[in-house]
């Protein structure tokens, strides 16, 4: 596997060059990842990408191809290049588990180590967490909106080709049933699905011919796309060709709420009472909510989920908060609230409902009944101790999110804009 | 290099399975990529990603690891898997050059070949073009806004880690001077830049110590970040440490227009008249425009460019328009305007100003003086004939865009929302 070390901003390495010169490169540092706010009136965010960060960290090394590129760029001294050849991350990483929810100020990831170990990870850590958490945060709202109805992720064509794979993973983590993306199936074990597009119908001399070909190849349990020409005729042809055992019909255009009712009635009248209705076409969490009363069996969601439904990046930052045990912060940020390494617990009523996110510097907050510690060890002394792979931990993250969402106050699951589901309380250093 | 064949929606392959069954897989097809509209009142879009599509196409093959994954997914028949092992793209691709502008309906890319050759490319082609064109389209507006002042792309942490590399390429194509992303430097030859972040100042016991370390390592020509604590004190310290030969100061927060004037006066009063001012911090095309009168030497732009400034995907579609010479289209689209393979020219006045985009089916539009044909051959019989690599063609694309933008009517370069810079006229088939 190629190194991930060049997926990095140039200044991380020029800072390293300068810090090697000043001797500060060996200072013991803590960097924290957090979001100052949730996007756009959202009530909660969903942490995703942590396991991908750990994957990328395992491949983060200044091997010969990387050093050659850096040499060619001509910015770093020969001394620094030699130093980088021996670079290893030997520090610790702690963080919120994938599938945990987060709020403004939640210390989502904490990296401790020497400055030179920790600073160079900034760009890659943020790229992964900001992307995957943005997708998972939007996806979770869609899943809540859809209730028991499954959602298929089909947005691969509306984002960068590798972002598509990560998006499919993040959406599944947040509760989507499956993805259209084949590589996400291979790489992470996300269930894949899909049957046909309008092109397939157009390719044949008639819709009936296309449906016959598809049923012959994929069986009567397949999903036939019925809106290439006339939907009513399409449904009639679909049931005539496949019989009442037809698995599903998909509608990708038009007024979906009206069409779902009409198509359900038509299917039932044709005896295809078990044939499911799959809707797609510019759906987002609000479109899904608007279809709650419609006879829908599954949703396909594309653009809106891979683009974080209007908030395509989570806005997390990677901030140096402690140097050799001393809290540090920019002037514009209060050291009292932001300097120093943080601990985080979520506080709950005896009923299990979350009441607040408590973040403290200097040590864990004083324990109260119903507290749940939110940070888990991910790397110790450079060795991964968190989820063994970005694929194997996916089901656990999915289950965890399901449990956490149930623990939020009910208004915290609302789609409308508002405050975070629970407030974040920052305790001053003890 | 690993195959790109799994960066594909599952339904492309189930369609292939079905079409092999019906015999339609060998029909001669034309698929076209176009955008139905420009996002959000934009006046033009910028084509980017074409060379990356060609890179990806060269690696699109159903090799043993791909076939193994498809076998494991269990959706395709043994016959189809064997067929895929021999799959090769032997068709043609034509398209707008990278750095060309496009409008609604412009046939940005045309893929011709058998159905089985062309259909499976849909997801990957769209993912690349939609992403890269969204970034380049936003970037071009920022470049126009910035005039002669260079822009540094620094958004890697605000998008997927691989999307960051492609974004840096697309932004450079659209006129950005450099990028923070090291991999974009290695892979595509984009100039890289960057010196230090707030963490570097916080790492040291004082701002002065940090500046001394940086100047010792990177020379007096470096850029010092002066807004970690107090900007006025920061500038004073910077010039005291580096001398009046200091290359630049960067300001990343606050009211940039006010600060730029103050810092310019302070630098001049300290004799650092040649020290440049670099501004960054949530800038987009509008923020850049608002700084036109300020004494700024360069801009750093992050989130807004990698996220397409509110339009992170270009919304292009990949549509089957012709089968065995017969125009095809969905019922919701007019065959007269959308069926059949298209040719495109841009029409110009004798002064060189563009007047319209003429798109015709059935053959090229009747030639007029000042016409410029917009489609160039990219692949012939499966062999790449377009830009040899996604790196080497970058400067040409950059130059081309510069020339094309000059040819647009002046109101077409406005930042405000409005109609496309020139109308698209679709000629009916002859």
Coordinates of N, CA, C and O in Angstrom, one line a residue, chain A residues 26 51 103 113 210 239 246 278:
Chain A
X26 N 10.9 18.1 19.8 CA 10.7 17.0 20.8 C 9.8 17.3 22.0 O 9.7 16.5 22.8
X51 N -11.7 4.9 12.2 CA -11.0 3.7 11.8 C -10.2 4.0 10.5 O -9.2 3.4 10.3
X103 N -20.9 17.0 19.9 CA -21.5 18.3 20.0 C -20.4 19.4 20.0 O -19.2 19.0 19.9
X113 N 1.9 13.1 21.7 CA 3.3 12.7 21.3 C 4.2 13.9 21.2 O 3.8 15.0 21.6
X210 N -37.0 -4.8 -22.5 CA -36.0 -4.5 -21.5 C -36.4 -5.2 -20.2 O -35.5 -5.9 -19.6
X239 N -45.6 -5.9 -14.2 CA -46.3 -7.0 -13.6 C -46.7 -8.1 -14.6 O -46.6 -9.3 -14.3
X246 N -43.2 -10.1 -8.7 CA -42.1 -9.0 -8.9 C -41.7 -8.4 -7.6 O -42.5 -8.0 -6.7
X278 N -39.8 1.4 -4.5 CA -38.6 2.1 -4.1 C -38.6 3.5 -4.8 O -38.8 3.6 -6.0

